[in-house]
PDB file of C-alpha atoms in Angstrom:
ATOM      1  CA  MET O 837      21.417  22.617  93.112  1.00 62.00           C
ATOM      2  CA  SER O 838      22.324  20.176  90.547  1.00 70.00           C
ATOM      3  CA  TYR O 839      25.434  20.697  88.082  1.00 72.00           C
ATOM      4  CA  THR O 840      24.984  18.813  84.933  1.00 69.00           C
ATOM      5  CA  LEU O 841      28.141  18.237  82.562  1.00 64.00           C
ATOM      6  CA  VAL O 842      27.241  17.886  79.090  1.00 64.00           C
ATOM      7  CA  LEU O 843      29.704  16.986  76.297  1.00 63.00           C
ATOM      8  CA  SER O 844      29.328  17.797  73.020  1.00 64.00           C
ATOM      9  CA  PRO O 845      30.000  14.524  70.750  1.00 60.00           C
ATOM     10  CA  PRO O 846      32.998  14.507  68.470  1.00 57.00           C
ATOM     11  CA  ILE O 847      30.493  14.658  65.350  1.00 58.00           C
ATOM     12  CA  SER O 848      27.585  16.230  65.684  1.00 61.00           C
ATOM     13  CA  ILE O 849      23.836  14.667  65.213  1.00 59.00           C
ATOM     14  CA  ASN O 850      22.939  17.172  62.699  1.00 63.00           C
ATOM     15  CA  PHE O 851      25.944  16.427  60.666  1.00 63.00           C
ATOM     16  CA  ARG O 852      25.546  12.628  60.586  1.00 67.00           C
ATOM     17  CA  LEU O 853      21.685  12.927  59.711  1.00 69.00           C
ATOM     18  CA  SER O 854      22.865  15.430  56.857  1.00 81.00           C
ATOM     19  CA  LEU O 855      25.460  12.845  55.774  1.00 81.00           C
ATOM     20  CA  ALA O 856      22.858  10.302  55.557  1.00 82.00           C
ATOM     21  CA  LEU O 857      20.354  12.233  53.848  1.00 86.00           C
ATOM     22  CA  ARG O 858      23.342  13.335  51.509  1.00 88.00           C
ATOM     23  CA  ILE O 859      24.363   9.281  50.685  1.00 91.00           C
ATOM     24  CA  PHE O 860      20.457   8.656  50.428  1.00 91.00           C
ATOM     25  CA  TRP O 861      19.885  11.503  48.035  1.00 90.00           C
ATOM     26  CA  THR O 862      22.665  10.607  45.997  1.00 94.00           C
ATOM     27  CA  PHE O 863      21.895   6.862  45.707  1.00 96.00           C
ATOM     28  CA  VAL O 864      18.267   7.492  44.536  1.00 96.00           C
ATOM     29  CA  SER O 865      19.705  10.398  41.608  1.00 96.00           C
ATOM     30  CA  ILE O 866      21.838   7.806  40.583  1.00 98.00           C
ATOM     31  CA  LEU O 867      18.971   5.314  40.703  1.00 98.00           C
ATOM     32  CA  ILE O 868      16.702   7.416  38.676  1.00 98.00           C
ATOM     33  CA  ILE O 869      19.118   8.605  36.125  1.00 98.00           C
ATOM     34  CA  SER O 870      20.184   4.671  35.372  1.00 98.00           C
ATOM     35  CA  LEU O 871      16.405   3.638  35.144  1.00 98.00           C
ATOM     36  CA  LEU O 872      15.947   6.863  33.031  1.00 98.00           C
ATOM     37  CA  ILE O 873      18.962   5.291  30.396  1.00 98.00           C
ATOM     38  CA  PHE O 874      17.769   2.009  30.539  1.00 98.00           C
ATOM     39  CA  TYR O 875      13.997   3.239  29.670  1.00 97.00           C
ATOM     40  CA  VAL O 876      15.725   4.911  26.432  1.00 97.00           C
ATOM     41  CA  PHE O 877      17.126   2.003  25.444  1.00 97.00           C
ATOM     42  CA  GLN O 878      14.192  -0.400  25.994  1.00 97.00           C
ATOM     43  CA  ILE O 879      11.952   2.378  23.886  1.00 97.00           C
ATOM     44  CA  ASN O 880      14.785   2.613  21.063  1.00 97.00           C
ATOM     45  CA  THR O 881      14.904  -1.239  20.854  1.00 96.00           C
ATOM     46  CA  LEU O 882      11.079  -1.854  20.745  1.00 96.00           C
ATOM     47  CA  THR O 883      10.713   1.079  18.354  1.00 96.00           C
ATOM     48  CA  GLY O 884      13.644  -0.620  16.015  1.00 95.00           C
ATOM     49  CA  GLU O 885      11.662  -3.898  16.690  1.00 96.00           C
ATOM     50  CA  ASN O 886       8.324  -2.557  15.723  1.00 96.00           C
ATOM     51  CA  TYR O 887       9.720  -0.908  12.315  1.00 96.00           C
ATOM     52  CA  LEU O 888      11.325  -4.263  11.501  1.00 95.00           C
ATOM     53  CA  LEU O 889       7.864  -6.187  12.224  1.00 96.00           C
ATOM     54  CA  THR O 890       6.071  -3.466  10.021  1.00 95.00           C
ATOM     55  CA  HIS O 891       8.569  -3.883   7.293  1.00 96.00           C
ATOM     56  CA  ARG O 892       8.382  -7.424   7.239  1.00 96.00           C
ATOM     57  CA  GLU O 893       4.871  -7.728   7.546  1.00 96.00           C
ATOM     58  CA  LYS O 894       4.449  -5.662   4.183  1.00 96.00           C
ATOM     59  CA  LYS O 895       7.086  -7.900   2.539  1.00 96.00           C
ATOM     60  CA  LEU O 896       5.072 -10.480   3.722  1.00 96.00           C
ATOM     61  CA  ALA O 897       1.951  -9.196   1.912  1.00 96.00           C
ATOM     62  CA  GLU O 898       3.780  -8.563  -1.313  1.00 96.00           C
ATOM     63  CA  ILE O 899       5.242 -12.376  -1.633  1.00 96.00           C
ATOM     64  CA  LYS O 900       1.761 -13.565  -1.114  1.00 96.00           C
ATOM     65  CA  LYS O 901       0.478 -11.229  -4.111  1.00 95.00           C
ATOM     66  CA  GLU O 902       3.327 -12.357  -6.160  1.00 94.00           C
ATOM     67  CA  ALA O 903       2.187 -16.017  -5.458  1.00 94.00           C
ATOM     68  CA  GLU O 904      -1.203 -15.595  -6.375  1.00 94.00           C
ATOM     69  CA  ILE O 905      -0.013 -13.741  -9.912  1.00 91.00           C
ATOM     70  CA  LEU O 906       2.249 -17.178  -9.907  1.00 89.00           C
ATOM     71  CA  LYS O 907      -0.552 -19.318  -9.376  1.00 89.00           C
ATOM     72  CA  ILE O 908      -2.901 -18.107 -11.951  1.00 87.00           C
ATOM     73  CA  ASP O 909      -0.179 -17.993 -14.429  1.00 81.00           C
ATOM     74  CA  PHE O 910       0.825 -21.551 -13.791  1.00 82.00           C
ATOM     75  CA  ALA O 911      -2.953 -22.555 -14.220  1.00 82.00           C
ATOM     76  CA  LYS O 912      -3.123 -20.122 -17.621  1.00 78.00           C
ATOM     77  CA  ALA O 913      -0.110 -21.925 -18.672  1.00 73.00           C
ATOM     78  CA  ASN O 914      -1.201 -25.428 -18.078  1.00 74.00           C
ATOM     79  CA  SER O 915      -4.084 -25.098 -19.883  1.00 75.00           C
ATOM     80  CA  LEU O 916      -5.134 -27.578 -22.812  1.00 71.00           C
ATOM     81  CA  VAL O 917      -5.234 -24.934 -25.420  1.00 72.00           C
ATOM     82  CA  ASN O 918      -1.620 -23.772 -24.660  1.00 74.00           C
ATOM     83  CA  ILE O 919      -0.463 -27.330 -24.228  1.00 75.00           C
ATOM     84  CA  GLU O 920      -2.226 -28.049 -27.821  1.00 77.00           C
ATOM     85  CA  ASN O 921      -0.232 -25.050 -29.201  1.00 78.00           C
ATOM     86  CA  TYR O 922       2.675 -26.045 -27.856  1.00 77.00           C
ATOM     87  CA  PHE O 923       3.065 -29.658 -29.623  1.00 78.00           C
ATOM     88  CA  GLN O 924       1.523 -28.239 -32.905  1.00 79.00           C
ATOM     89  CA  ASN O 925       4.521 -25.662 -32.756  1.00 81.00           C
ATOM     90  CA  ARG O 926       7.098 -28.435 -31.887  1.00 82.00           C
ATOM     91  CA  GLY O 927       5.793 -30.571 -34.868  1.00 82.00           C
ATOM     92  CA  PHE O 928       3.749 -33.139 -33.300  1.00 80.00           C
ATOM     93  CA  GLU O 929       0.925 -34.739 -35.290  1.00 78.00           C
ATOM     94  CA  LYS O 930      -2.415 -35.609 -34.127  1.00 77.00           C
ATOM     95  CA  ALA O 931      -2.944 -39.511 -34.272  1.00 79.00           C
ATOM     96  CA  SER O 932      -5.426 -40.263 -36.980  1.00 81.00           C
ATOM     97  CA  GLU O 933      -5.513 -43.871 -36.193  1.00 84.00           C
ATOM     98  CA  VAL O 934      -4.662 -46.210 -33.140  1.00 82.00           C
ATOM     99  CA  LYS O 935      -3.194 -49.888 -34.100  1.00 82.00           C
ATOM    100  CA  TYR O 936      -2.495 -52.067 -31.255  1.00 81.00           C
ATOM    101  CA  ILE O 937      -0.603 -55.588 -31.280  1.00 80.00           C
ATOM    102  CA  ARG O 938      -2.233 -58.204 -30.749  1.00 77.00           C
ATOM    103  CA  ILE O 939      -0.419 -61.201 -28.963  1.00 74.00           C
ATOM    104  CA  LEU O 940      -2.089 -64.626 -28.953  1.00 71.00           C
ATOM    105  CA  GLU O 941      -2.582 -66.563 -25.760  1.00 70.00           C
ATOM    106  CA  THR O 942      -0.996 -69.502 -27.313  1.00 69.00           C
ATOM    107  CA  SER O 943       2.168 -67.781 -27.838  1.00 63.00           C
ATOM    108  CA  VAL O 944       5.113 -67.590 -25.601  1.00 65.00           C
ATOM    109  CA  ALA O 945       7.895 -65.331 -25.429  1.00 65.00           C
ATOM    110  CA  GLU O 946      11.201 -67.454 -24.897  1.00 65.00           C
ATOM    111  CA  LEU O 947      14.871 -66.287 -24.080  1.00 63.00           C
ATOM    112  CA  SER O 948      17.502 -67.507 -26.383  1.00 65.00           C
ATOM    113  CA  GLN O 949      21.175 -68.121 -24.852  1.00 60.00           C
TER     114      GLN O 949
END
C-alpha cells in the first residue's frame, strides 16, 4: 500500500484565483467607467463646437448679405445723377466756356534771383 501525504497550501488555489479575478474585474470596471466619462466630455465638447460653427455660419451669411447691400448702395451713391445733384447743391456752376492759356514756343521762363 502506498501512503501519500498531502499538505494544504497556506493560501488556497481557489482564493488566489478569486483574488486575481477580483483585481481583473475591478480594473476593467474602472477602465469602462473612465472611458464613459471621457466619452461624455468628448460629446459635450463636440456639441459645443458644432453649435459655435452653426452660429458663425449664420453670422457669416448675414455679413455677406450686408456686404451685397453696401455694394449696391455704394454704386447708387456714386452714380452720375447723384454726383450732379451733389455739385448743384454745393453751389458749383457748369462751365459754359473753357479758355486755355497759350504759351508761345519762343517764350522762356526765367528764374529771377
